[in-house]
Coordinates of C-alpha atoms in Angstrom, one line a residue:
Chain A
M267 CA 31.9 22.1 25.4
S268 CA 28.7 20.8 24.0
Q269 CA 29.8 22.1 20.7
Q270 CA 32.8 20.1 21.0
T271 CA 31.1 16.8 21.6
L272 CA 28.6 17.5 18.8
T273 CA 31.4 17.5 16.4
K274 CA 33.2 14.7 17.8
N275 CA 30.5 12.0 17.7
A276 CA 28.6 11.1 14.5
I277 CA 25.8 9.6 16.6
E278 CA 24.7 10.4 20.0
T279 CA 21.6 9.0 21.6
K280 CA 20.1 9.8 25.0
G281 CA 17.6 7.3 26.6
L282 CA 16.5 6.3 23.0
G283 CA 13.6 4.0 23.1
K284 CA 11.1 2.4 20.9
R285 CA 7.9 0.6 22.0
Y286 CA 5.5 -1.6 20.0
R287 CA 2.3 -1.8 21.9
S288 CA 3.5 -2.9 25.5
F289 CA 6.8 -4.3 24.3
W290 CA 10.0 -2.2 24.2
A291 CA 12.0 -3.3 21.3
L292 CA 14.7 -0.8 22.4
K293 CA 14.9 0.9 25.8
D294 CA 16.9 3.6 27.3
C295 CA 19.7 3.4 24.7
S296 CA 22.3 6.0 25.2
I297 CA 25.4 5.5 23.0
N298 CA 28.1 7.7 21.6
V299 CA 29.7 6.8 18.3
P300 CA 32.9 8.7 17.4
K301 CA 33.2 10.1 14.0
G302 CA 35.4 7.9 11.6
S303 CA 34.8 4.8 13.8
V304 CA 33.7 1.5 12.5
S305 CA 31.4 0.2 15.1
A306 CA 30.3 -3.4 15.6
L307 CA 26.7 -3.4 16.9
V308 CA 26.2 -6.9 18.2
G309 CA 23.6 -8.7 20.1
P310 CA 21.4 -11.7 19.9
N311 CA 18.4 -11.9 17.6
G312 CA 15.6 -9.6 18.8
A313 CA 18.1 -7.4 20.9
G314 CA 16.9 -4.3 19.2
K315 CA 19.8 -3.8 16.5
T316 CA 17.5 -3.3 13.5
T317 CA 15.2 -1.0 15.6
L318 CA 18.1 1.2 16.6
L319 CA 19.4 1.5 13.1
K320 CA 15.9 2.4 11.8
L321 CA 15.4 5.0 14.3
L322 CA 18.9 6.5 13.2
V323 CA 17.9 6.6 9.5
S324 CA 14.4 7.8 10.5
L325 CA 12.5 4.9 9.0
S326 CA 10.7 4.7 12.3
N327 CA 9.9 7.2 15.1
P328 CA 11.3 6.9 18.6
S329 CA 8.9 6.4 21.5
D330 CA 11.2 7.9 23.9
G331 CA 14.5 9.7 24.2
S332 CA 16.3 11.5 21.5
A333 CA 19.2 11.0 18.9
T334 CA 21.6 13.4 17.2
V335 CA 23.1 12.1 14.0
L336 CA 25.7 14.1 12.2
N337 CA 24.5 17.0 14.3
Q338 CA 20.9 16.9 13.2
S339 CA 17.9 15.0 14.7
P340 CA 16.5 12.3 12.6
S341 CA 13.8 13.4 10.1
Q342 CA 12.5 12.6 6.8
K343 CA 13.9 15.6 5.2
P344 CA 16.5 15.2 2.3
E345 CA 19.1 17.2 4.0
Y346 CA 19.1 14.8 6.9
I347 CA 18.7 11.4 5.0
S348 CA 21.4 12.6 2.4
G349 CA 24.1 12.1 4.9
I350 CA 23.5 8.7 5.6
G351 CA 23.9 5.4 3.7
Y352 CA 21.7 2.5 4.8
L353 CA 21.5 -1.1 4.0
A354 CA 18.3 -2.6 5.4
Q355 CA 18.3 -6.2 6.5
E356 CA 17.6 -8.7 3.7
I357 CA 19.1 -6.0 1.3
P358 CA 15.9 -5.0 -0.5
M359 CA 16.2 -4.0 -4.0
Y360 CA 14.0 -3.9 -7.1
A361 CA 14.3 -7.5 -8.2
R362 CA 13.5 -6.7 -11.9
L363 CA 15.8 -3.7 -12.2
N364 CA 19.4 -4.3 -13.0
A365 CA 22.5 -2.7 -11.2
K366 CA 22.8 0.0 -13.9
E367 CA 19.2 1.0 -13.4
H368 CA 19.6 1.1 -9.6
I369 CA 22.5 3.4 -10.2
A370 CA 20.4 5.6 -12.4
M371 CA 17.9 5.6 -9.7
G372 CA 20.3 6.8 -7.2
Q373 CA 21.2 9.4 -9.7
H374 CA 17.7 10.8 -10.0
L375 CA 17.0 10.5 -6.3
N376 CA 20.2 12.1 -5.0
D377 CA 21.9 15.4 -5.4
N378 CA 25.3 14.3 -4.4
W379 CA 25.7 11.0 -6.3
D380 CA 28.6 9.4 -7.8
S381 CA 27.5 7.0 -10.6
E382 CA 31.0 6.5 -11.8
L383 CA 32.3 5.3 -8.6
A384 CA 29.5 2.8 -8.2
T385 CA 30.0 1.5 -11.7
K386 CA 33.7 1.3 -11.2
R387 CA 33.4 -0.7 -8.0
L388 CA 30.9 -3.2 -9.4
K389 CA 33.0 -3.7 -12.5
E390 CA 36.1 -4.4 -10.5
L391 CA 34.1 -7.0 -8.8
S392 CA 32.9 -8.2 -12.2
I393 CA 29.3 -8.1 -11.3
P394 CA 27.1 -8.1 -14.3
L395 CA 25.5 -4.7 -14.6
D396 CA 22.8 -5.8 -17.0
R397 CA 21.3 -8.6 -15.1
P398 CA 18.1 -8.0 -13.0
V399 CA 19.4 -8.0 -9.4
G400 CA 16.9 -10.6 -8.4
K401 CA 19.1 -13.0 -10.5
L402 CA 22.3 -12.0 -8.9
S403 CA 23.8 -14.1 -6.1
G404 CA 23.4 -13.1 -2.5
G405 CA 27.0 -11.9 -2.4
Q406 CA 26.7 -10.0 -5.7
R407 CA 23.5 -8.5 -4.5
A408 CA 25.0 -7.2 -1.3
Q409 CA 27.9 -5.8 -3.2
V410 CA 25.4 -3.8 -5.4
A411 CA 23.7 -2.7 -2.3
L412 CA 27.0 -1.6 -0.7
G413 CA 28.0 0.1 -4.0
L414 CA 24.7 2.1 -4.0
A415 CA 24.9 3.1 -0.4
L416 CA 28.6 4.5 -0.9
A417 CA 27.7 6.2 -4.3
K418 CA 25.6 8.5 -2.0
K419 CA 29.0 9.6 -0.6
P420 CA 27.5 9.4 3.0
K421 CA 29.2 10.6 6.1
L422 CA 27.5 7.6 8.0
L423 CA 27.0 4.1 6.8
L424 CA 24.6 2.0 8.7
L425 CA 24.4 -1.7 7.8
D426 CA 21.9 -4.1 9.2
E427 CA 23.3 -7.6 9.3
P428 CA 24.7 -7.2 5.8
V429 CA 26.7 -10.5 5.8
A430 CA 24.2 -12.6 7.9
A431 CA 22.9 -14.4 4.6
L432 CA 26.2 -14.6 2.7
D433 CA 28.5 -17.7 2.4
P434 CA 31.8 -17.3 4.0
L435 CA 33.7 -16.2 0.8
A436 CA 31.2 -13.6 0.1
R437 CA 31.4 -12.5 3.7
V438 CA 35.1 -11.9 3.3
D439 CA 34.6 -10.1 0.0
F440 CA 31.9 -7.8 1.4
L441 CA 34.0 -6.9 4.4
K442 CA 36.9 -6.3 2.2
S443 CA 35.0 -4.0 0.1
L444 CA 33.9 -2.1 3.2
A445 CA 37.4 -1.8 4.4
H446 CA 38.4 -0.4 1.2
A447 CA 35.7 2.2 1.4
V448 CA 36.6 3.1 4.9
T449 CA 40.3 3.6 3.8
D450 CA 39.3 5.6 0.7
A451 CA 37.2 8.0 2.9
E452 CA 40.3 8.9 5.0
G453 CA 38.4 9.1 8.4
E454 CA 35.6 11.0 7.0
L455 CA 33.2 7.9 7.1
T456 CA 31.7 6.4 10.3
V457 CA 30.2 2.9 10.0
V458 CA 27.9 1.2 12.2
M459 CA 27.4 -2.5 11.2
S460 CA 25.1 -5.0 13.0
S461 CA 25.6 -8.7 13.5
H462 CA 24.6 -11.4 15.8
L463 CA 28.0 -12.9 15.5
L464 CA 31.0 -10.8 16.6
A465 CA 33.4 -12.9 14.5
D466 CA 31.9 -11.3 11.3
L467 CA 32.8 -7.9 12.2
E468 CA 35.9 -8.2 14.7
R469 CA 38.5 -7.7 11.9
V470 CA 37.1 -4.4 10.6
S471 CA 35.7 -2.8 13.8
D472 CA 37.3 -0.4 16.2
H473 CA 34.3 0.3 18.5
L474 CA 32.0 -2.0 20.0
I475 CA 28.1 -1.6 20.9
I476 CA 26.5 -4.5 22.7
L477 CA 22.7 -4.6 22.9
A478 CA 20.8 -7.5 24.7
S479 CA 17.1 -7.5 25.3
G480 CA 16.6 -4.0 24.0
E481 CA 19.1 -2.5 26.3
T482 CA 22.6 -1.2 25.9
Q483 CA 25.2 -3.3 27.6
L484 CA 28.3 -1.7 26.5
C485 CA 29.3 1.1 24.0
D486 CA 33.1 1.6 24.0
D487 CA 36.3 1.7 22.0
V488 CA 37.6 -2.0 21.4
E489 CA 41.0 -1.1 22.7
H490 CA 39.5 0.2 26.1
V491 CA 37.1 -2.7 26.2
L492 CA 40.1 -5.2 26.1
K493 CA 41.9 -3.2 28.7
T494 CA 39.0 -2.9 31.3
H495 CA 37.6 -6.5 30.7
K496 CA 39.6 -9.2 32.6
L497 CA 39.2 -12.7 33.9
L498 CA 39.9 -13.1 37.6
V499 CA 40.7 -16.6 38.7
G500 CA 41.3 -17.6 42.4
K501 CA 40.2 -19.6 45.3
R502 CA 36.4 -20.4 45.4
Q503 CA 34.5 -17.5 46.7
N504 CA 31.3 -15.7 46.2
A505 CA 31.4 -12.9 43.7
V506 CA 30.4 -9.5 44.8
N507 CA 30.4 -6.3 42.7
D508 CA 32.5 -3.6 44.6
D509 CA 33.7 -0.2 43.6
K510 CA 36.8 -1.7 41.9
Y511 CA 34.8 -3.9 39.4
T512 CA 31.5 -5.1 38.0
V513 CA 30.9 -8.9 37.6
I514 CA 29.7 -9.9 34.2
Q515 CA 29.9 -13.5 34.4
Q516 CA 31.2 -16.0 37.0
S517 CA 31.6 -19.7 37.2
H518 CA 32.8 -22.0 40.1
T519 CA 34.3 -25.4 40.4
A520 CA 34.8 -27.1 43.9
R521 CA 37.9 -25.2 44.5
E522 CA 38.2 -22.4 42.2
S523 CA 36.2 -19.4 41.1
T524 CA 36.4 -17.6 37.7
M525 CA 35.0 -14.1 37.1
L526 CA 34.8 -11.9 34.1
V527 CA 34.6 -8.5 35.4
R528 CA 34.7 -4.8 34.1
L529 CA 37.2 -2.8 36.0
E530 CA 36.8 0.7 37.0
D531 CA 40.5 1.2 37.1
I532 CA 42.7 -0.6 34.6
K533 CA 45.6 -0.7 37.1
Y534 CA 43.6 -2.9 39.4
H535 CA 45.5 -5.5 41.5
D536 CA 44.4 -7.9 44.1
E537 CA 46.6 -10.7 45.4
R538 CA 43.6 -12.9 45.8
W539 CA 43.2 -13.2 42.0
H540 CA 45.2 -14.1 39.0
I541 CA 44.3 -11.5 36.3
R542 CA 44.1 -12.8 32.8
D543 CA 43.4 -11.1 29.4
V544 CA 40.2 -12.1 27.5
D545 CA 39.3 -11.7 23.9
L546 CA 36.5 -9.7 22.4
E547 CA 34.4 -12.6 21.7
E548 CA 34.4 -13.8 25.2
I549 CA 33.4 -10.4 26.4
V550 CA 30.5 -10.2 24.1
L551 CA 29.3 -13.7 24.9
A552 CA 29.5 -12.9 28.7
Y553 CA 27.3 -9.8 28.2
M554 CA 24.8 -11.7 26.2
G555 CA 24.8 -14.5 28.6
Q556 CA 24.4 -12.3 31.5
K557 CA 21.3 -10.9 30.0
R558 CA 20.0 -14.3 29.1
D559 CA 20.7 -15.7 32.7
L560 CA 18.9 -12.9 34.2
A561 CA 15.9 -13.4 32.0
D562 CA 15.9 -17.1 32.7
T563 CA 16.0 -16.3 36.5
M564 CA 13.1 -14.0 36.0
A565 CA 11.1 -16.4 34.0
A566 CA 11.8 -19.2 36.5
K567 CA 10.6 -17.0 39.4
G568 CA 7.5 -16.0 37.3
G569 CA 6.9 -19.6 36.8
T570 CA 6.8 -20.6 40.5
Q571 CA 4.4 -17.8 41.5
Chain B
M246 CA 11.4 10.6 -8.9
N247 CA 9.6 10.5 -12.2
W248 CA 12.2 8.4 -13.7
L249 CA 11.7 5.8 -11.0
A250 CA 7.7 6.2 -11.4
W251 CA 8.1 5.5 -15.1
R252 CA 10.6 2.8 -14.9
Q253 CA 8.4 0.8 -12.4
H254 CA 5.0 1.4 -13.8
R255 CA 5.5 1.7 -17.6
K256 CA 4.6 -1.9 -18.2
Q257 CA 1.2 -1.3 -16.7
F258 CA 0.6 1.9 -18.8
L259 CA 1.8 0.0 -21.9
I260 CA -0.6 -3.1 -21.3
L261 CA -3.6 -0.7 -20.8
G262 CA -2.7 1.3 -23.9
V263 CA -2.7 -1.9 -26.1
I264 CA -6.0 -2.8 -24.5
L265 CA -7.4 0.6 -25.3
A266 CA -6.3 0.4 -28.9
L267 CA -8.0 -3.0 -29.1
Y268 CA -11.1 -1.7 -27.6
A269 CA -11.0 1.1 -30.0
A270 CA -10.5 -1.3 -33.0
L271 CA -13.9 -3.0 -31.8
L272 CA -15.8 0.2 -31.1
V273 CA -15.1 2.4 -33.9
P274 CA -16.4 0.1 -36.7
T275 CA -19.3 -1.3 -34.8
G276 CA -20.4 2.2 -33.7
L277 CA -20.2 3.5 -37.1
H278 CA -22.2 0.4 -38.3
F279 CA -24.9 0.8 -35.7
W280 CA -25.3 4.5 -36.3
H281 CA -25.5 4.2 -40.2
T282 CA -27.9 1.5 -40.0
Y283 CA -30.2 3.3 -37.6
Q284 CA -30.0 6.4 -39.8
S285 CA -30.8 4.6 -42.9
A286 CA -33.7 2.9 -41.2
L287 CA -35.0 6.4 -40.1
S288 CA -34.9 7.7 -43.6
S289 CA -36.5 4.8 -45.2
C290 CA -39.3 4.9 -42.6
A291 CA -39.6 8.6 -43.5
Q292 CA -40.5 7.6 -47.0
N293 CA -42.4 4.6 -46.2
P294 CA -44.0 5.1 -42.8
A295 CA -46.4 2.2 -43.4
N296 CA -43.4 -0.4 -42.9
P297 CA -44.4 -2.3 -39.8
S298 CA -41.1 -2.3 -38.3
C299 CA -41.0 1.5 -38.3
S300 CA -43.4 1.7 -35.3
D301 CA -40.8 -0.3 -33.2
L302 CA -37.3 0.3 -34.4
S303 CA -35.7 -0.8 -31.1
G304 CA -37.5 -4.2 -31.5
S305 CA -36.7 -4.6 -35.1
L306 CA -33.0 -3.3 -35.6
F307 CA -29.9 -5.2 -34.4
Q308 CA -31.7 -8.4 -33.4
S309 CA -29.0 -10.9 -34.6
T310 CA -27.1 -12.7 -32.0
I311 CA -23.8 -11.0 -32.7
D312 CA -25.3 -7.5 -32.6
Q313 CA -27.1 -8.3 -29.3
A314 CA -23.8 -9.7 -27.9
V315 CA -21.8 -6.7 -29.0
L316 CA -24.3 -4.3 -27.7
H317 CA -24.5 -5.8 -24.3
L318 CA -20.9 -6.9 -23.7
V319 CA -18.9 -3.9 -24.8
P320 CA -20.3 -1.6 -22.1
I321 CA -19.6 -4.1 -19.4
A322 CA -15.9 -3.3 -19.9
I323 CA -16.6 0.2 -18.6
L324 CA -18.4 -1.2 -15.6
F325 CA -15.5 -3.3 -14.5
L326 CA -12.5 -1.1 -15.6
P327 CA -12.4 0.8 -12.5
L328 CA -12.4 -2.2 -10.3
I329 CA -9.7 -3.8 -12.3
L330 CA -7.5 -0.9 -12.1
G331 CA -8.1 -0.6 -8.3
L332 CA -7.1 -4.2 -8.0
F333 CA -4.0 -4.2 -10.5
W334 CA -2.7 -0.6 -10.3
G335 CA -3.9 0.7 -7.0
V336 CA -3.3 -2.1 -4.4
P337 CA 0.2 -3.2 -5.4
L338 CA 1.4 0.4 -5.8
L339 CA 2.4 0.6 -2.1
S340 CA 1.7 -2.9 -0.8
K341 CA 4.4 -4.3 -3.0
E342 CA 7.1 -1.8 -1.8
Y343 CA 6.3 -2.6 1.6
A344 CA 6.2 -6.3 1.2
E345 CA 9.5 -6.4 -0.7
G346 CA 11.0 -3.8 1.7
T347 CA 12.0 -1.5 -1.3
N348 CA 10.4 1.3 0.5
K349 CA 13.4 1.3 2.8
L350 CA 15.7 1.5 -0.2
V351 CA 13.9 4.5 -1.6
W352 CA 13.3 6.1 1.6
S353 CA 16.9 6.1 2.5
Q354 CA 17.8 8.1 -0.7
S355 CA 17.8 11.9 -0.6
V356 CA 14.1 12.1 -1.4
S357 CA 11.5 12.9 1.3
R358 CA 8.8 10.3 1.6
R359 CA 6.2 12.8 0.9
K360 CA 7.6 13.8 -2.5
W361 CA 8.0 10.1 -3.3
L362 CA 4.4 9.6 -2.5
T363 CA 3.2 12.5 -4.3
V364 CA 4.9 11.7 -7.6
K365 CA 3.6 8.0 -7.4
L366 CA 0.1 9.2 -6.7
I367 CA 0.2 11.7 -9.5
W368 CA 1.3 9.1 -12.0
M369 CA -1.3 6.6 -11.0
L370 CA -4.3 8.9 -10.5
A371 CA -3.6 10.9 -13.8
G372 CA -3.0 7.6 -15.6
T373 CA -6.4 6.3 -14.2
A374 CA -8.2 9.4 -15.2
I375 CA -6.7 9.7 -18.7
F376 CA -7.1 5.9 -19.6
I377 CA -10.7 5.6 -18.1
G378 CA -11.5 8.8 -19.7
A379 CA -10.5 7.6 -23.0
F380 CA -12.3 4.4 -22.6
T381 CA -15.5 6.0 -21.5
A382 CA -15.4 8.6 -24.3
L383 CA -15.3 5.8 -26.7
A384 CA -18.1 3.9 -25.1
T385 CA -20.2 7.1 -24.7
W386 CA -19.8 7.8 -28.5
W387 CA -20.5 4.2 -29.3
S388 CA -23.6 4.1 -27.3
K389 CA -25.4 7.0 -29.0
T390 CA -27.4 4.5 -31.3
S391 CA -28.7 2.4 -28.4
N392 CA -29.2 5.6 -26.3
V393 CA -31.7 7.1 -28.9
L394 CA -33.2 3.6 -29.7
E395 CA -33.9 2.6 -26.1
M396 CA -33.7 5.9 -24.3
S397 CA -32.2 4.2 -21.4
R398 CA -28.7 5.9 -20.5
F399 CA -30.2 6.9 -17.1
D400 CA -31.1 3.3 -16.0
S401 CA -29.2 1.8 -13.2
G402 CA -27.5 -0.8 -15.3
V403 CA -26.2 1.7 -17.9
F404 CA -25.7 4.9 -15.8
F405 CA -22.1 4.1 -14.7
E406 CA -21.1 3.1 -18.1
Q407 CA -21.2 6.4 -19.7
G408 CA -20.5 10.2 -19.1
I409 CA -18.1 11.2 -16.5
V410 CA -19.0 8.9 -13.7
P411 CA -16.6 6.2 -14.7
V412 CA -13.7 8.4 -14.2
A413 CA -14.6 9.2 -10.6
Y414 CA -15.3 5.4 -10.1
G415 CA -11.8 4.7 -11.3
L416 CA -10.2 7.4 -9.1
F417 CA -12.2 6.1 -6.1
A418 CA -11.1 2.5 -6.8
V419 CA -7.5 3.2 -7.5
S420 CA -7.1 5.7 -4.5
F421 CA -8.8 3.1 -2.0
G422 CA -6.5 0.3 -3.4
I423 CA -3.5 2.3 -2.7
M424 CA -4.7 3.3 0.8
L425 CA -5.6 -0.1 1.7
G426 CA -2.2 -1.4 0.3
A427 CA -0.4 1.0 2.6
W428 CA -2.6 0.1 5.5
F429 CA -2.4 -3.8 5.3
R430 CA 0.9 -3.9 3.6
K431 CA -0.1 -7.3 2.3
T432 CA -1.2 -7.3 -1.3
M433 CA -3.7 -10.3 -1.1
V434 CA -5.4 -8.7 2.0
A435 CA -5.8 -5.4 0.4
L436 CA -7.1 -7.0 -2.8
G437 CA -9.9 -9.0 -0.8
V438 CA -10.9 -5.7 0.9
I439 CA -11.1 -3.5 -1.9
L440 CA -13.0 -6.1 -3.9
G441 CA -15.6 -6.4 -1.3
L442 CA -15.7 -2.7 -0.6
Y443 CA -16.1 -1.8 -4.2
I444 CA -18.7 -4.2 -5.0
A445 CA -20.9 -3.4 -2.1
F446 CA -20.6 0.3 -2.5
A447 CA -20.5 0.9 -6.2
F448 CA -22.6 -2.2 -7.5
V449 CA -25.2 -2.4 -4.7
L450 CA -25.4 0.5 -2.3
T451 CA -25.0 3.4 -5.0
P452 CA -27.7 2.3 -7.4
L453 CA -30.2 0.9 -4.8
A454 CA -29.9 3.3 -1.9
I455 CA -27.9 6.4 -2.7
R456 CA -28.5 7.5 -6.3
P457 CA -32.3 7.7 -6.1
H458 CA -32.0 10.5 -3.5
Y459 CA -29.8 12.9 -5.2
M460 CA -32.9 15.0 -6.1
S461 CA -36.5 14.5 -5.0
P462 CA -38.3 12.5 -7.7
I463 CA -41.3 13.5 -9.7
T464 CA -44.5 11.7 -8.6
V465 CA -47.4 11.2 -11.2
T466 CA -50.7 9.4 -10.6
S467 CA -53.2 7.9 -13.1
P468 CA -56.4 5.9 -12.9
M469 CA -56.2 2.1 -13.4
G470 CA -55.9 0.8 -17.0
P471 CA -53.3 -0.4 -19.5
D472 CA -50.6 2.3 -20.4
A473 CA -52.4 4.8 -18.3
I474 CA -49.3 5.5 -16.0
Q475 CA -46.8 4.8 -18.7
S476 CA -48.1 7.6 -20.9
K477 CA -47.5 10.0 -18.1
I478 CA -43.8 9.1 -17.7
P479 CA -41.7 11.2 -20.3
K480 CA -39.3 9.1 -22.4
G481 CA -35.8 8.5 -21.1
A482 CA -36.8 9.0 -17.5
W483 CA -35.3 6.6 -14.7
V484 CA -38.5 5.1 -13.2
L485 CA -37.8 4.4 -9.4
T486 CA -41.2 3.0 -8.3
R487 CA -44.6 2.1 -9.9
S488 CA -47.4 1.0 -7.7
I489 CA -51.1 0.6 -7.2
V490 CA -52.7 2.6 -4.3
D491 CA -56.0 2.0 -2.6
N492 CA -58.5 4.6 -1.6
N493 CA -56.9 5.1 1.7
G494 CA -53.6 6.1 -0.2
K495 CA -52.0 2.8 0.9
S496 CA -49.8 1.1 -1.6
I497 CA -50.8 -2.5 -2.2
G498 CA -48.9 -5.4 -3.5
D499 CA -51.5 -7.8 -4.8
I500 CA -54.8 -6.4 -5.9
F501 CA -57.0 -9.3 -5.2
P502 CA -57.2 -9.4 -1.5
S503 CA -57.2 -5.7 -1.2
A504 CA -59.9 -5.1 -3.7
P505 CA -63.5 -4.4 -2.6
P506 CA -65.9 -7.5 -2.8
E507 CA -67.7 -6.4 -5.9
C508 CA -64.4 -6.2 -7.8
Q509 CA -63.2 -9.5 -6.5
K510 CA -66.2 -11.1 -8.2
I511 CA -65.4 -9.7 -11.4
I512 CA -61.8 -10.6 -11.1
Q513 CA -62.8 -14.2 -10.4
Q514 CA -65.0 -14.3 -13.4
A515 CA -62.2 -13.2 -15.5
Q516 CA -59.7 -15.7 -14.2
V517 CA -58.9 -18.6 -16.5
P518 CA -59.7 -21.8 -14.6
G519 CA -56.4 -23.5 -13.5
H520 CA -54.2 -20.3 -14.2
P521 CA -55.2 -17.9 -11.4
S522 CA -52.8 -15.2 -12.6
T523 CA -54.2 -15.2 -16.2
F524 CA -57.2 -13.2 -17.1
K525 CA -59.4 -13.4 -20.3
A526 CA -60.4 -10.0 -21.8
V527 CA -64.0 -9.2 -20.8
P528 CA -65.0 -6.3 -23.0
T529 CA -67.9 -4.0 -21.8
P530 CA -70.2 -2.0 -23.9
G531 CA -68.4 1.1 -23.1
G532 CA -65.1 -0.4 -24.4
G533 CA -63.2 -0.4 -21.0
D534 CA -62.1 -3.3 -18.9
P535 CA -64.6 -4.2 -16.2
I536 CA -61.9 -4.8 -13.5
D537 CA -60.2 -1.5 -14.1
D538 CA -63.6 0.2 -14.2
C539 CA -64.6 -1.3 -10.9
L540 CA -61.2 -0.5 -9.2
N541 CA -61.3 3.1 -10.5
K542 CA -64.9 3.5 -9.1
A543 CA -63.6 2.2 -5.7
G544 CA -61.0 4.9 -5.6
F545 CA -58.0 2.9 -6.6
H546 CA -55.2 4.5 -8.9
Q547 CA -51.7 4.1 -10.0
V548 CA -48.6 6.1 -8.8
A549 CA -45.0 6.3 -10.3
K550 CA -41.8 8.1 -9.2
Y551 CA -39.3 9.0 -11.6
Q552 CA -36.2 11.0 -12.3
P553 CA -36.7 12.9 -15.6
S554 CA -34.0 12.6 -18.4
Y555 CA -33.0 16.2 -18.3
R556 CA -31.5 15.5 -14.7
Y557 CA -29.1 13.0 -16.3
W558 CA -26.1 15.2 -16.2
D559 CA -26.9 16.7 -12.7
F560 CA -27.0 13.1 -11.5
Q561 CA -23.6 12.4 -13.2
E562 CA -22.0 15.5 -11.6
I563 CA -23.4 14.7 -8.2
E564 CA -22.3 11.0 -8.2
S565 CA -18.8 12.0 -9.5
G566 CA -18.7 14.6 -6.8
I567 CA -19.4 11.9 -4.1
Y568 CA -16.9 9.5 -5.5
L569 CA -14.1 12.1 -6.0
G570 CA -14.6 13.2 -2.4
L571 CA -14.2 9.7 -1.2
A572 CA -11.1 9.4 -3.3
A573 CA -9.9 12.6 -1.6
V574 CA -10.3 11.0 1.8
A575 CA -8.5 7.9 0.6
V576 CA -5.5 10.1 -0.6
A577 CA -5.3 12.0 2.6
A578 CA -5.5 8.8 4.7
T579 CA -2.5 7.4 2.3
Y580 CA -0.4 10.4 3.2
W581 CA -1.0 9.8 6.9
L582 CA -0.1 6.2 6.7
V583 CA 3.0 6.7 4.7
L584 CA 4.4 9.6 6.5
K585 CA 3.5 8.8 10.0
R586 CA 3.9 5.0 10.4
D587 CA 7.1 3.3 10.6
A588 CA 8.7 1.8 7.7

């Protein structure tokens, strides 16, 4: 049984946490990311997205909990890192080296490296291979970095806000390249990509992880998320969690109440409510807003004491 | 990993290689010139010892401005080379990777951080040892004329410009630069710290407070009198202290207030009016100086402490050992900082 789950998920974390002095950047994070999925890791700035990805690629050490990535626990050993392609935030590269030299570097630092694939991809995108990467545009640099990460032939690709700094056209191009890579890998590649905007990732992802204030809010299949999250609209009444649903967000007018809820049973039905579908973006915003409202309330309480 | 280390740092090696070539171009001809001039002065003095300059070759040879400039300025390169490498090679090695985030790029390739660091350290530290070794070998060879002329290679100002010590200083400066770069991750902060640390430790603390104590110095005493103590100190020795001691064995700074009353009278007589520190010679029938005679009678004498010249290489080895030990500590700390701390 446990063997089965090991092979089904590319990433499993249990209570994973990272503390910087007294501040928890990531807390009690338990997620399962199925193999072959493309996950959107969303959350506001400072939610712990970068921290989570750095823990997964073993660039930092956890303060709490554990992680299993591609059936191994994170370590600095080559046999662990070789399975993972990673694109750090701000896309760091050696500004004075050109793309060709970066590909050569990968050749020297990896046993399983596909220089031809990387060169071919970049040529197709007509990115100048001889120009120092510091002189390329942001979009071109991101493409070079993606090419490098893919040349490693990873089983897992971790991308930390790869499109945040790109203009809209470069965003589309980048995601197109990514989608190509996923198709080419025929289910062998798992991708986790973070952003503070869902809109960036919605088109390419089939799995959703929501982080807010260092805590996991949701980790689920997109299709399932859409099935279990509904808007309940009815006569004004106080919203109460019950065993049928959990209230994520509510608003009230003089006569009407609206609640975004997570249903325990997708066949939920109640005459008091009209049940409506919601789109993914509304769900994400509701989760982020819930966390923020809670934080505001806590701050307000703290202020009056 | 070697490919990347060479690609990243080849410019630094090439620049220093060019500087080494320029340094050699200056040292080889001037070194030969100094040596040949000295040799021919020696042989002409052997034929004609009456020539007045033969009694004081160091005071008569190489007195032109340009010779003096070359003699004094050239060794300074060796004095500052370790610090310069610490600043320009050591500090940026890791601080630049951290600051630009490229450590995250390299550490997510299939190479362990340990191997990455080991290769980088080997390139930098071996490069430091080889280059400073070459510079110092040149300067040591070049200094042989002034060494025999002035017999001063043991002196504080010259000790760390020759021999094997500069290599150890270089490894110390570069490894501490690397370590501080990994610690602070900000190039400017690490530069400031290594600059202060190196100046304090290598230029001040070592020659003044540490080096004199490697071996217990030899102590000699002599009666008062001109050249009395100097004649007991062998040539080429590193003189640590010279002092006048009273009849109680207490070292005294100024003779006048401590001298017995009968000697004070003689001193006052000898003083040139209006210039209390100038004394006119007062010959006595015996040929000695009356002040010295009086002080000797009162039990005053001179004491000197020195390290003899035959300990020169012992001192070179001990000091190199200390600096290499510190460098090893810095390397160990660098491994800890890189492997244990988060990216």
